[in-house]
PDB file of C-alpha atoms in Angstrom:
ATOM      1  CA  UNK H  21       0.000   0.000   0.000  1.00 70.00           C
ATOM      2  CA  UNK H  22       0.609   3.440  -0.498  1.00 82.00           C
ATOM      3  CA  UNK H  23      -0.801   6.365   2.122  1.00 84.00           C
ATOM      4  CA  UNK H  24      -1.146   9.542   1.590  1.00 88.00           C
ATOM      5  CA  UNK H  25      -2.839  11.997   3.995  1.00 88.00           C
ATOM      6  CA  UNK H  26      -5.660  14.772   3.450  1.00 91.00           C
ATOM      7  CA  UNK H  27      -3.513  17.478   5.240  1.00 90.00           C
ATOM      8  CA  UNK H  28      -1.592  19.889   3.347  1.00 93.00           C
ATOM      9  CA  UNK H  29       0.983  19.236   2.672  1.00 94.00           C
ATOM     10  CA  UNK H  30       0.534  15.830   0.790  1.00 95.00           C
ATOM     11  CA  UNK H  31       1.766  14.097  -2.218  1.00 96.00           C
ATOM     12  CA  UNK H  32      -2.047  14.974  -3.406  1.00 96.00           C
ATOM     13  CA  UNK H  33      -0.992  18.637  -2.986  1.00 97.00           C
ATOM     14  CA  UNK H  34       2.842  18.920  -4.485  1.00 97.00           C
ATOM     15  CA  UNK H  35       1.381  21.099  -7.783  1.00 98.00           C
ATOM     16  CA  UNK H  36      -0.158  23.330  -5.315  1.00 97.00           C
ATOM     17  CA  UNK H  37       2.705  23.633  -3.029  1.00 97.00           C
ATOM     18  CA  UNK H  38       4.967  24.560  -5.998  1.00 97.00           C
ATOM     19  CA  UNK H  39       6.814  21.296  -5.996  1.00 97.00           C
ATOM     20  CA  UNK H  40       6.475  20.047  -9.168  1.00 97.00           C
ATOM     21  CA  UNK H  41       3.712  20.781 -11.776  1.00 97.00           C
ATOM     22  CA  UNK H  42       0.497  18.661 -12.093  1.00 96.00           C
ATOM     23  CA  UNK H  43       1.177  17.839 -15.681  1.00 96.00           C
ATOM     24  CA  UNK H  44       4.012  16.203 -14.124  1.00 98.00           C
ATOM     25  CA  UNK H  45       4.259  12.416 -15.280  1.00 97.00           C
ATOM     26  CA  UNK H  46       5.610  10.951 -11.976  1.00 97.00           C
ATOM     27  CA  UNK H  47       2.992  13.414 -10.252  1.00 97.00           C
ATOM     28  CA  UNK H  48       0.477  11.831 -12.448  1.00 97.00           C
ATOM     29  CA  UNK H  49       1.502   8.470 -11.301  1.00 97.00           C
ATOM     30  CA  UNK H  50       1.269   9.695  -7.950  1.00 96.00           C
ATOM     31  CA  UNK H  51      -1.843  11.059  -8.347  1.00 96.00           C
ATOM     32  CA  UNK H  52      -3.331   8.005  -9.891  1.00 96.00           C
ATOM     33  CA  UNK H  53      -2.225   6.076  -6.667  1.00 96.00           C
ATOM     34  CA  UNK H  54      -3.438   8.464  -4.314  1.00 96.00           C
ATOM     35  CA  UNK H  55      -6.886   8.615  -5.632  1.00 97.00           C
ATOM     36  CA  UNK H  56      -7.599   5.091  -5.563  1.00 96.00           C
ATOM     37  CA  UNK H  57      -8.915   2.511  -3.086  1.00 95.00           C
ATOM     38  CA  UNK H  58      -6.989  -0.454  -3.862  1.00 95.00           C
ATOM     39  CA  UNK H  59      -3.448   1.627  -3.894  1.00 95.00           C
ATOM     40  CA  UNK H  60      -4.498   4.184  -0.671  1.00 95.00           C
ATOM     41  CA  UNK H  61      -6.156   2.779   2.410  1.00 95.00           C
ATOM     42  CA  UNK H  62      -6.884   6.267   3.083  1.00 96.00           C
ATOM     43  CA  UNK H  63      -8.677   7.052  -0.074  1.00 97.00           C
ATOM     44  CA  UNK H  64     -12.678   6.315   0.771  1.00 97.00           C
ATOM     45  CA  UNK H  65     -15.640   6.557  -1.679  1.00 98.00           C
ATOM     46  CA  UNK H  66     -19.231   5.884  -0.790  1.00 98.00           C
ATOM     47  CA  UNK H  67     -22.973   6.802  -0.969  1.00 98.00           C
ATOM     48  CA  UNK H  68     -22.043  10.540  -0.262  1.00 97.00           C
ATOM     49  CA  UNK H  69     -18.816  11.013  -1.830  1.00 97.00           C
ATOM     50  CA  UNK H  70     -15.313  10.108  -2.141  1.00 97.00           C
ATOM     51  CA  UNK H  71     -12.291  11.536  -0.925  1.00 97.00           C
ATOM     52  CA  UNK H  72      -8.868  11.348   0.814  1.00 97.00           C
ATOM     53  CA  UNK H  73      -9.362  11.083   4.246  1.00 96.00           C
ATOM     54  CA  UNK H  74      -6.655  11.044   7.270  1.00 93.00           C
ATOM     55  CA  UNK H  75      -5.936   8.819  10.536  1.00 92.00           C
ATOM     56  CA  UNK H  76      -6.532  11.534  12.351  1.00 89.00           C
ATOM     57  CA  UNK H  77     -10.216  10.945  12.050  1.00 93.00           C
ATOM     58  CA  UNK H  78     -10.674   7.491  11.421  1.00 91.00           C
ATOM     59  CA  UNK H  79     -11.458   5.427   8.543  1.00 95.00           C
ATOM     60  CA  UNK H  80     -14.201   5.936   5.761  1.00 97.00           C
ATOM     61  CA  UNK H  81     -14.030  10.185   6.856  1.00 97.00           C
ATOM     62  CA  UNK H  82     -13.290  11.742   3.577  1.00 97.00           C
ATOM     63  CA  UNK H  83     -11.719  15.300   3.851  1.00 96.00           C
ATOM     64  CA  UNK H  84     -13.164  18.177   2.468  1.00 97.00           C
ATOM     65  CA  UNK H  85      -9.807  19.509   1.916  1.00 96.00           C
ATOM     66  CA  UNK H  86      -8.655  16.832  -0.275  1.00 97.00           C
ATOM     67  CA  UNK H  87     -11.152  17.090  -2.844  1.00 98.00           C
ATOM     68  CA  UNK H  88     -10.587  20.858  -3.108  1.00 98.00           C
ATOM     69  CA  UNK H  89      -6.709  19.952  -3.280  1.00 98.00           C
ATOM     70  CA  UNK H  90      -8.026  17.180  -6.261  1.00 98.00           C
ATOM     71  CA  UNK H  91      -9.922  20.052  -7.662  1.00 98.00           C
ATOM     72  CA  UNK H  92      -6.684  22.797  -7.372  1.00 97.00           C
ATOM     73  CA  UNK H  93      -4.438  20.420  -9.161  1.00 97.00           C
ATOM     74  CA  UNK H  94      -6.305  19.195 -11.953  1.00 97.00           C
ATOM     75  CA  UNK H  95      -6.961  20.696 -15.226  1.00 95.00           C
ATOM     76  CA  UNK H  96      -9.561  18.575 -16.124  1.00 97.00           C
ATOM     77  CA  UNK H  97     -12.898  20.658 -16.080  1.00 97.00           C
ATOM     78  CA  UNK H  98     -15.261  17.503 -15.800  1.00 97.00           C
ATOM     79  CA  UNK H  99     -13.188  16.059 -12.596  1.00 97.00           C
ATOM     80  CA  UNK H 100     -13.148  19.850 -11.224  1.00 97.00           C
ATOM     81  CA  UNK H 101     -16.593  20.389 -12.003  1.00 96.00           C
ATOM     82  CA  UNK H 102     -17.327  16.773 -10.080  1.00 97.00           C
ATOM     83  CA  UNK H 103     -15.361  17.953  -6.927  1.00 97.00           C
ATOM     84  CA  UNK H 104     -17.604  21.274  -7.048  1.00 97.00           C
ATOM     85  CA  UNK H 105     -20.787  19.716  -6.673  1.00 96.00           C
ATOM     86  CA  UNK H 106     -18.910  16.978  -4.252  1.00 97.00           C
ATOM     87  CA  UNK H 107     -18.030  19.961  -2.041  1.00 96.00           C
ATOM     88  CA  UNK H 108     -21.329  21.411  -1.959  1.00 95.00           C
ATOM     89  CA  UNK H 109     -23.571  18.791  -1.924  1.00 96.00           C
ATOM     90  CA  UNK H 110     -21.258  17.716   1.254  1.00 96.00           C
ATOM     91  CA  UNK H 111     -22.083  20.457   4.070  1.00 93.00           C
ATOM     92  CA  UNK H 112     -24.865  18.654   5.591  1.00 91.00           C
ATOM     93  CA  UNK H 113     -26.750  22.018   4.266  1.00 90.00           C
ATOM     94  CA  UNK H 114     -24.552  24.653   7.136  1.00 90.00           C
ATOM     95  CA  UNK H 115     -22.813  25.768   3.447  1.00 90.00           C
ATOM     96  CA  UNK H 116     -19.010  25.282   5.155  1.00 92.00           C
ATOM     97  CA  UNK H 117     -16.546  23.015   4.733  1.00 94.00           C
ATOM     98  CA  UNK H 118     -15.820  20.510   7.460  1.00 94.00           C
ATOM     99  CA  UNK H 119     -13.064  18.631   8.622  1.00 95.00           C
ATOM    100  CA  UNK H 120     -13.998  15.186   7.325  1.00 96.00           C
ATOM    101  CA  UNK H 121     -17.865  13.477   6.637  1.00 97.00           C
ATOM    102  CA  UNK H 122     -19.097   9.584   6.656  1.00 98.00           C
ATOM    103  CA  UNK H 123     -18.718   8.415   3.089  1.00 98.00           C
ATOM    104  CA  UNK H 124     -22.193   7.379   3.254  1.00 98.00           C
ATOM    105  CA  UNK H 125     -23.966  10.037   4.627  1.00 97.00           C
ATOM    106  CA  UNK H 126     -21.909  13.964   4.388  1.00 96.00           C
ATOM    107  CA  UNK H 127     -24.367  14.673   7.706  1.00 96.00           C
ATOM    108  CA  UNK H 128     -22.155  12.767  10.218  1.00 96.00           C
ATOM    109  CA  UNK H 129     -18.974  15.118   9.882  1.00 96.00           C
ATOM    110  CA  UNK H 130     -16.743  16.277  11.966  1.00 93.00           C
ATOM    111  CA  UNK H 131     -15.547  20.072  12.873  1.00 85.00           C
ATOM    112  CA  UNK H 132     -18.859  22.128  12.100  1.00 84.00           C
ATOM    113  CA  UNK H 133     -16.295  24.955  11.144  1.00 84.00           C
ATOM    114  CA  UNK H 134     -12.570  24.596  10.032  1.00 89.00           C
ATOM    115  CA  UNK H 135     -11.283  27.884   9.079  1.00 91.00           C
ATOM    116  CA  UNK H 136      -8.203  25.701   6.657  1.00 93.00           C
ATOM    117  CA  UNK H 137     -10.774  23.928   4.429  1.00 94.00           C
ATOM    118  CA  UNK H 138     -13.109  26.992   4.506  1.00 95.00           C
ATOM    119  CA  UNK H 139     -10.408  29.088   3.482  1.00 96.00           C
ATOM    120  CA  UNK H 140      -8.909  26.587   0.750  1.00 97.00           C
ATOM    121  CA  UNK H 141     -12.247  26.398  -0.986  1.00 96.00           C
ATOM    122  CA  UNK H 142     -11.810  30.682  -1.053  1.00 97.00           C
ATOM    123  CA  UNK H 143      -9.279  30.313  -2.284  1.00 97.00           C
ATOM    124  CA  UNK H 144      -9.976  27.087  -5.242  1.00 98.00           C
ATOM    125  CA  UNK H 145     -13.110  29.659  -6.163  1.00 97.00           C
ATOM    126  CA  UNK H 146     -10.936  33.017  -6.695  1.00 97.00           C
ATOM    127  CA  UNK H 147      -7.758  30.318  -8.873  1.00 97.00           C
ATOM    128  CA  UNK H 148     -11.199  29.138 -10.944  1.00 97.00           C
ATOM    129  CA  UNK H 149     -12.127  32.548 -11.462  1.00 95.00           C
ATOM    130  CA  UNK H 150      -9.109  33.353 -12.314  1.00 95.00           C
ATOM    131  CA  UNK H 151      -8.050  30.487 -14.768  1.00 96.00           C
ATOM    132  CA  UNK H 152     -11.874  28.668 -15.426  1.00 96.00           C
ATOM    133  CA  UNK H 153     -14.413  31.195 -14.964  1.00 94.00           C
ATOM    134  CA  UNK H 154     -17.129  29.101 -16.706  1.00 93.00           C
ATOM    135  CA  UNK H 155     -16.996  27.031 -14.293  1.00 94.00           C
ATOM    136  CA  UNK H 156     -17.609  29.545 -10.944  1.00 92.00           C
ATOM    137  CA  UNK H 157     -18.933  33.102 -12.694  1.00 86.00           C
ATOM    138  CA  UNK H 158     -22.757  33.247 -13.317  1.00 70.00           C
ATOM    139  CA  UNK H 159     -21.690  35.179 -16.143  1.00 60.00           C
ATOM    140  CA  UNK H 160     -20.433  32.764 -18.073  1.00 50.00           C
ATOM    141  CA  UNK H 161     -23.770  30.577 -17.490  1.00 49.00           C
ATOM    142  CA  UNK H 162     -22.437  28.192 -14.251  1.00 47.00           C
ATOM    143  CA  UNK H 163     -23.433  24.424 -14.234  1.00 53.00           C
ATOM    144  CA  UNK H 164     -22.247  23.836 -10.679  1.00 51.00           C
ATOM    145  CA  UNK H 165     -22.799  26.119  -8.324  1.00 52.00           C
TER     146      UNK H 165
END
């Protein structure tokens, strides 16, 4: 097996971080192992969603800040347009991003308010602005949000 963690950093988060560039092949490789059940026991998917989650809290907890770290290194607008609606159809309706949810039901979550993934998501909405507006600005007719 292979682990990798939903903190930052992570190998999940090395484009981000400025280590290497996410059209990187051995990121890609990495990437490929991160995001997958069979090579991550950390990597959950379930009724409510899928994510990296962390030891910290437990298994099956995907973290909200690793799909916005899958969504800030990708370049693919279908797999950043999937972690959108992941992320907001995740909040157990309070409209925040938590710490970690059940895979099979995003109302069993932990940390009602954490200020990191809250401010990541800020800050994966200004970089889409910024780089894929269609995907975040109402004035380019948005699908997600």
């Amino acid at each position: 097996y292979h682990m990798d963690d939903a903190n930052v950093p992570s190998l999940l988060s090395l484009p981000y971080l400025g280590y290497v560039p996410a059209n990187d092949t051995t990121y890609g490789a990495t990437r490929r192992i991160v995001l997958n059940t069979t090579t991550n026991p950390y990597y959950f998917e379930g009724a409510a969603g899928s994510g990296v989650g962390s030891p910290h809290t437990g298994l099956g907890r995907p973290w909200h800040m690793s799909i916005i770290m899958q969504a800030m290194t990708s370049d693919s607008d279908e797999e950043i347009q999937s972690c959108l609606k992941l992320l907001k159809a995740t909040t157990a309706s309070k409209w925040f991003m938590h710490e970690s949810f059940w895979k099979d039901d995003s109302d069993n979550f932990s940390r009602p308010w954490f200020s990191w993934a809250n401010s990541l998501f800020g800050e994966l909405i200004w970089r889409l602005s910024e780089t894929k507006p269609h995907l975040v600005l109402a004035s380019e007719q948005i699908k997600v949000l």
